[in-house]
PDB file of C-alpha atoms in Angstrom:
ATOM      1  CA  ASP A1498     -81.507  20.943  22.378  1.00  0.00           C
ATOM      2  CA  ASP A1499     -81.375  23.902  24.726  1.00  0.00           C
ATOM      3  CA  ASP A1500     -79.288  26.867  23.619  1.00  0.00           C
ATOM      4  CA  LYS A1501     -78.097  28.758  26.696  1.00  0.00           C
ATOM      5  CA  THR A1502     -76.355  32.100  26.630  1.00  0.00           C
ATOM      6  CA  ASP A1503     -74.920  33.946  29.617  1.00  0.00           C
ATOM      7  CA  LEU A1504     -75.073  37.729  29.460  1.00  0.00           C
ATOM      8  CA  ASP A1505     -73.271  40.148  31.708  1.00  0.00           C
ATOM      9  CA  ALA A1506     -74.982  43.137  33.339  1.00  0.00           C
ATOM     10  CA  ASP A1507     -74.352  45.241  30.233  1.00  0.00           C
ATOM     11  CA  GLY A1508     -76.248  42.759  28.063  1.00  0.00           C
ATOM     12  CA  ASP A1509     -73.094  41.498  26.315  1.00  0.00           C
ATOM     13  CA  SER A1510     -72.403  37.829  25.790  1.00  0.00           C
ATOM     14  CA  ASN A1511     -69.363  37.191  27.938  1.00  0.00           C
ATOM     15  CA  ASN A1512     -68.252  33.972  29.584  1.00  0.00           C
ATOM     16  CA  GLU A1513     -65.032  35.361  31.106  1.00  0.00           C
ATOM     17  CA  SER A1514     -66.447  38.252  33.141  1.00  0.00           C
ATOM     18  CA  GLU A1515     -66.318  37.599  36.870  1.00  0.00           C
ATOM     19  CA  THR A1516     -67.111  41.186  37.883  1.00  0.00           C
ATOM     20  CA  HIS A1517     -70.599  41.395  36.353  1.00  0.00           C
ATOM     21  CA  ALA A1518     -73.702  39.571  37.549  1.00  0.00           C
ATOM     22  CA  LYS A1519     -74.716  36.825  35.129  1.00  0.00           C
ATOM     23  CA  PHE A1520     -78.142  36.474  33.588  1.00  0.00           C
ATOM     24  CA  TYR A1521     -79.402  33.666  31.433  1.00  0.00           C
ATOM     25  CA  MET A1522     -81.474  33.124  28.329  1.00  0.00           C
ATOM     26  CA  ASN A1523     -82.716  29.687  27.412  1.00  0.00           C
ATOM     27  CA  LEU A1524     -84.293  28.667  24.104  1.00  0.00           C
ATOM     28  CA  LYS A1525     -86.220  25.427  24.382  1.00  0.00           C
ATOM     29  CA  ASP A1526     -88.328  24.390  21.402  1.00  0.00           C
ATOM     30  CA  GLU A1527     -90.094  27.636  20.510  1.00  0.00           C
ATOM     31  CA  MET A1528     -90.062  29.103  24.028  1.00  0.00           C
ATOM     32  CA  LEU A1529     -87.546  31.775  25.052  1.00  0.00           C
ATOM     33  CA  GLU A1530     -86.865  32.045  28.778  1.00  0.00           C
ATOM     34  CA  MET A1531     -84.810  34.852  30.251  1.00  0.00           C
ATOM     35  CA  ASP A1532     -84.179  36.594  33.542  1.00  0.00           C
ATOM     36  CA  THR A1533     -86.417  39.536  34.332  1.00  0.00           C
ATOM     37  CA  ALA A1534     -83.245  41.638  34.501  1.00  0.00           C
ATOM     38  CA  ILE A1535     -82.802  41.137  30.747  1.00  0.00           C
ATOM     39  CA  TRP A1536     -86.413  42.141  30.047  1.00  0.00           C
ATOM     40  CA  ARG A1537     -85.995  45.162  32.300  1.00  0.00           C
ATOM     41  CA  TYR A1538     -82.790  46.113  30.464  1.00  0.00           C
ATOM     42  CA  ALA A1539     -84.599  45.909  27.107  1.00  0.00           C
ATOM     43  CA  PHE A1540     -87.608  47.883  28.369  1.00  0.00           C
ATOM     44  CA  ASP A1541     -85.453  50.504  30.108  1.00  0.00           C
ATOM     45  CA  PHE A1542     -83.533  51.059  26.874  1.00  0.00           C
ATOM     46  CA  VAL A1543     -86.778  52.241  25.240  1.00  0.00           C
ATOM     47  CA  ILE A1544     -88.449  53.786  28.287  1.00  0.00           C
ATOM     48  CA  ASP A1545     -85.396  55.942  29.077  1.00  0.00           C
ATOM     49  CA  LYS A1546     -85.629  57.448  25.573  1.00  0.00           C
ATOM     50  CA  ILE A1547     -89.353  58.136  26.018  1.00  0.00           C
ATOM     51  CA  ILE A1548     -88.696  59.823  29.369  1.00  0.00           C
ATOM     52  CA  ALA A1549     -85.879  61.907  27.882  1.00  0.00           C
ATOM     53  CA  HIS A1550     -88.203  63.003  25.067  1.00  0.00           C
ATOM     54  CA  MET A1551     -90.972  63.823  27.553  1.00  0.00           C
ATOM     55  CA  ASN A1552     -88.516  65.821  29.668  1.00  0.00           C
ATOM     56  CA  GLY A1553     -87.551  67.772  26.563  1.00  0.00           C
ATOM     57  CA  LEU A1554     -91.204  68.522  25.784  1.00  0.00           C
ATOM     58  CA  LEU A1555     -91.891  69.558  29.373  1.00  0.00           C
ATOM     59  CA  ALA A1556     -88.785  71.769  29.382  1.00  0.00           C
ATOM     60  CA  GLU A1557     -90.260  73.740  26.473  1.00  0.00           C
ATOM     61  CA  ILE A1558     -93.128  74.796  28.743  1.00  0.00           C
ATOM     62  CA  ASN A1559     -92.131  77.796  30.853  1.00  0.00           C
ATOM     63  CA  ASP A1560     -94.329  76.704  33.758  1.00  0.00           C
ATOM     64  CA  THR A1561     -94.137  72.907  34.027  1.00  0.00           C
ATOM     65  CA  HIS A1562     -97.114  72.978  36.409  1.00  0.00           C
ATOM     66  CA  GLN A1563     -99.256  73.654  33.331  1.00  0.00           C
ATOM     67  CA  CYS A1564     -99.048  69.949  32.516  1.00  0.00           C
ATOM     68  CA  LYS A1565    -101.558  68.213  34.767  1.00  0.00           C
ATOM     69  CA  TRP A1566    -102.018  64.886  32.971  1.00  0.00           C
ATOM     70  CA  ILE A1567    -100.056  62.434  30.868  1.00  0.00           C
ATOM     71  CA  TYR A1568    -102.154  60.003  28.824  1.00  0.00           C
ATOM     72  CA  LEU A1569    -100.475  56.722  27.970  1.00  0.00           C
ATOM     73  CA  VAL A1570    -101.962  55.213  24.811  1.00  0.00           C
ATOM     74  CA  GLY A1571    -100.814  52.679  22.233  1.00  0.00           C
ATOM     75  CA  GLY A1572     -99.467  49.166  22.563  1.00  0.00           C
ATOM     76  CA  PHE A1573     -96.538  49.934  24.857  1.00  0.00           C
ATOM     77  CA  SER A1574     -98.951  51.523  27.342  1.00  0.00           C
ATOM     78  CA  CYS A1575    -100.342  48.059  28.160  1.00  0.00           C
ATOM     79  CA  SER A1576     -97.103  47.334  30.014  1.00  0.00           C
ATOM     80  CA  ASN A1577     -97.510  47.609  33.782  1.00  0.00           C
ATOM     81  CA  TYR A1578     -93.765  48.227  34.021  1.00  0.00           C
ATOM     82  CA  PHE A1579     -93.971  51.180  31.600  1.00  0.00           C
ATOM     83  CA  GLN A1580     -96.918  52.635  33.538  1.00  0.00           C
ATOM     84  CA  HIS A1581     -94.993  52.210  36.801  1.00  0.00           C
ATOM     85  CA  ARG A1582     -91.861  53.913  35.438  1.00  0.00           C
ATOM     86  CA  MET A1583     -93.902  56.842  34.115  1.00  0.00           C
ATOM     87  CA  GLN A1584     -95.673  57.264  37.463  1.00  0.00           C
ATOM     88  CA  LEU A1585     -92.334  57.214  39.292  1.00  0.00           C
ATOM     89  CA  GLU A1586     -90.766  59.716  36.905  1.00  0.00           C
ATOM     90  CA  TYR A1587     -93.719  62.120  36.883  1.00  0.00           C
ATOM     91  CA  ASP A1588     -95.079  61.856  40.413  1.00  0.00           C
ATOM     92  CA  SER A1589     -96.425  65.437  40.368  1.00  0.00           C
ATOM     93  CA  ILE A1590     -98.410  64.794  37.153  1.00  0.00           C
ATOM     94  CA  GLU A1591    -101.389  62.447  36.969  1.00  0.00           C
ATOM     95  CA  VAL A1592    -100.498  59.563  34.626  1.00  0.00           C
ATOM     96  CA  ILE A1593    -103.636  58.119  33.031  1.00  0.00           C
ATOM     97  CA  THR A1594    -103.960  54.884  31.055  1.00  0.00           C
ATOM     98  CA  PRO A1595    -107.375  54.191  29.492  1.00  0.00           C
ATOM     99  CA  PRO A1596    -108.892  50.690  29.787  1.00  0.00           C
ATOM    100  CA  GLN A1597    -107.900  49.766  26.198  1.00  0.00           C
ATOM    101  CA  PRO A1598    -104.833  51.871  25.385  1.00  0.00           C
ATOM    102  CA  THR A1599    -104.148  50.116  22.066  1.00  0.00           C
ATOM    103  CA  LEU A1600    -107.643  50.870  20.795  1.00  0.00           C
ATOM    104  CA  SER A1601    -107.491  54.498  21.952  1.00  0.00           C
ATOM    105  CA  VAL A1602    -105.191  55.442  19.088  1.00  0.00           C
ATOM    106  CA  VAL A1603    -107.301  53.648  16.481  1.00  0.00           C
ATOM    107  CA  LYS A1604    -110.593  55.020  17.833  1.00  0.00           C
ATOM    108  CA  GLY A1605    -109.192  58.533  18.038  1.00  0.00           C
ATOM    109  CA  ALA A1606    -107.881  58.390  14.476  1.00  0.00           C
ATOM    110  CA  ALA A1607    -111.196  57.030  13.203  1.00  0.00           C
ATOM    111  CA  TYR A1608    -113.248  59.685  14.989  1.00  0.00           C
ATOM    112  CA  PHE A1609    -110.884  62.428  13.854  1.00  0.00           C
ATOM    113  CA  GLY A1610    -110.957  61.174  10.260  1.00  0.00           C
ATOM    114  CA  LEU A1611    -114.729  60.788  10.057  1.00  0.00           C
ATOM    115  CA  LEU A1612    -115.929  63.615  12.287  1.00  0.00           C
ATOM    116  CA  LYS A1613    -113.632  66.630  12.055  1.00  0.00           C
ATOM    117  CA  ASN A1614    -115.617  68.402  14.781  1.00  0.00           C
ATOM    118  CA  CYS A1615    -115.420  65.518  17.304  1.00  0.00           C
ATOM    119  CA  ILE A1616    -112.483  67.229  19.003  1.00  0.00           C
ATOM    120  CA  THR A1617    -113.689  70.540  20.398  1.00  0.00           C
ATOM    121  CA  ALA A1618    -110.402  71.688  21.923  1.00  0.00           C
ATOM    122  CA  ARG A1619    -106.779  70.637  21.709  1.00  0.00           C
ATOM    123  CA  LYS A1620    -103.395  72.189  22.286  1.00  0.00           C
ATOM    124  CA  SER A1621    -101.440  70.161  19.752  1.00  0.00           C
ATOM    125  CA  LYS A1622    -100.731  72.232  16.658  1.00  0.00           C
ATOM    126  CA  PHE A1623    -100.152  69.170  14.494  1.00  0.00           C
ATOM    127  CA  THR A1624    -101.357  65.634  13.996  1.00  0.00           C
ATOM    128  CA  TYR A1625     -98.282  63.420  13.820  1.00  0.00           C
ATOM    129  CA  GLY A1626     -97.641  60.396  11.648  1.00  0.00           C
ATOM    130  CA  ILE A1627     -94.643  58.696  10.118  1.00  0.00           C
ATOM    131  CA  ARG A1628     -96.047  56.591   7.325  1.00  0.00           C
ATOM    132  CA  VAL A1629     -99.037  55.922   5.106  1.00  0.00           C
ATOM    133  CA  THR A1630     -99.494  52.230   4.620  1.00  0.00           C
ATOM    134  CA  ARG A1631    -101.142  52.418   1.204  1.00  0.00           C
ATOM    135  CA  THR A1632    -100.877  54.724  -1.759  1.00  0.00           C
ATOM    136  CA  LEU A1633    -104.075  56.230  -3.136  1.00  0.00           C
ATOM    137  CA  TYR A1634    -103.888  53.835  -6.074  1.00  0.00           C
ATOM    138  CA  GLU A1635    -103.548  50.806  -3.767  1.00  0.00           C
ATOM    139  CA  ALA A1636    -106.422  52.000  -1.574  1.00  0.00           C
ATOM    140  CA  LYS A1637    -108.724  52.384  -4.599  1.00  0.00           C
ATOM    141  CA  ARG A1638    -107.653  48.993  -5.939  1.00  0.00           C
ATOM    142  CA  CYS A1639    -108.426  47.369  -2.549  1.00  0.00           C
ATOM    143  CA  GLY A1640    -111.929  48.838  -2.531  1.00  0.00           C
ATOM    144  CA  VAL A1641    -111.607  51.585   0.093  1.00  0.00           C
ATOM    145  CA  PRO A1642    -114.781  53.710  -0.303  1.00  0.00           C
ATOM    146  CA  LYS A1643    -114.306  57.076  -2.024  1.00  0.00           C
ATOM    147  CA  GLN A1644    -115.620  59.048   0.968  1.00  0.00           C
ATOM    148  CA  HIS A1645    -112.652  57.735   3.016  1.00  0.00           C
ATOM    149  CA  LEU A1646    -110.099  58.772   0.380  1.00  0.00           C
ATOM    150  CA  GLU A1647    -110.941  62.474   0.181  1.00  0.00           C
TER     151      GLU A1647
END
């Protein structure tokens, strides 16, 4: 069976709205089909928050011309749409995406963790993180070498 849902332009399920353009989602077997407008709505919801955060960071700089480059790294940076939106938003700043943006974060963390002097200059005062996936006890129990736990 196909389960079809009509969504209005605001992303709400609504079969009575005649004023909003309709979009569709279709679930067939294990495949979800949907209009690109729905994907764009979902992406824009996140991208708009990233842009607002970036604008806040750039506003903290007295001379915004000091920022010459924006590096897009991590999984979301693989999205051509995200790259396009960032280039449109920051047309006076060079937006750079490395060939493997998802691996850039992992490689950078590994180099930084193993070779403290691998970064010779940086402006960031802090290294950010939100979570440690294992406690020290769990890491020892799983066999993580001691030199990586210090």
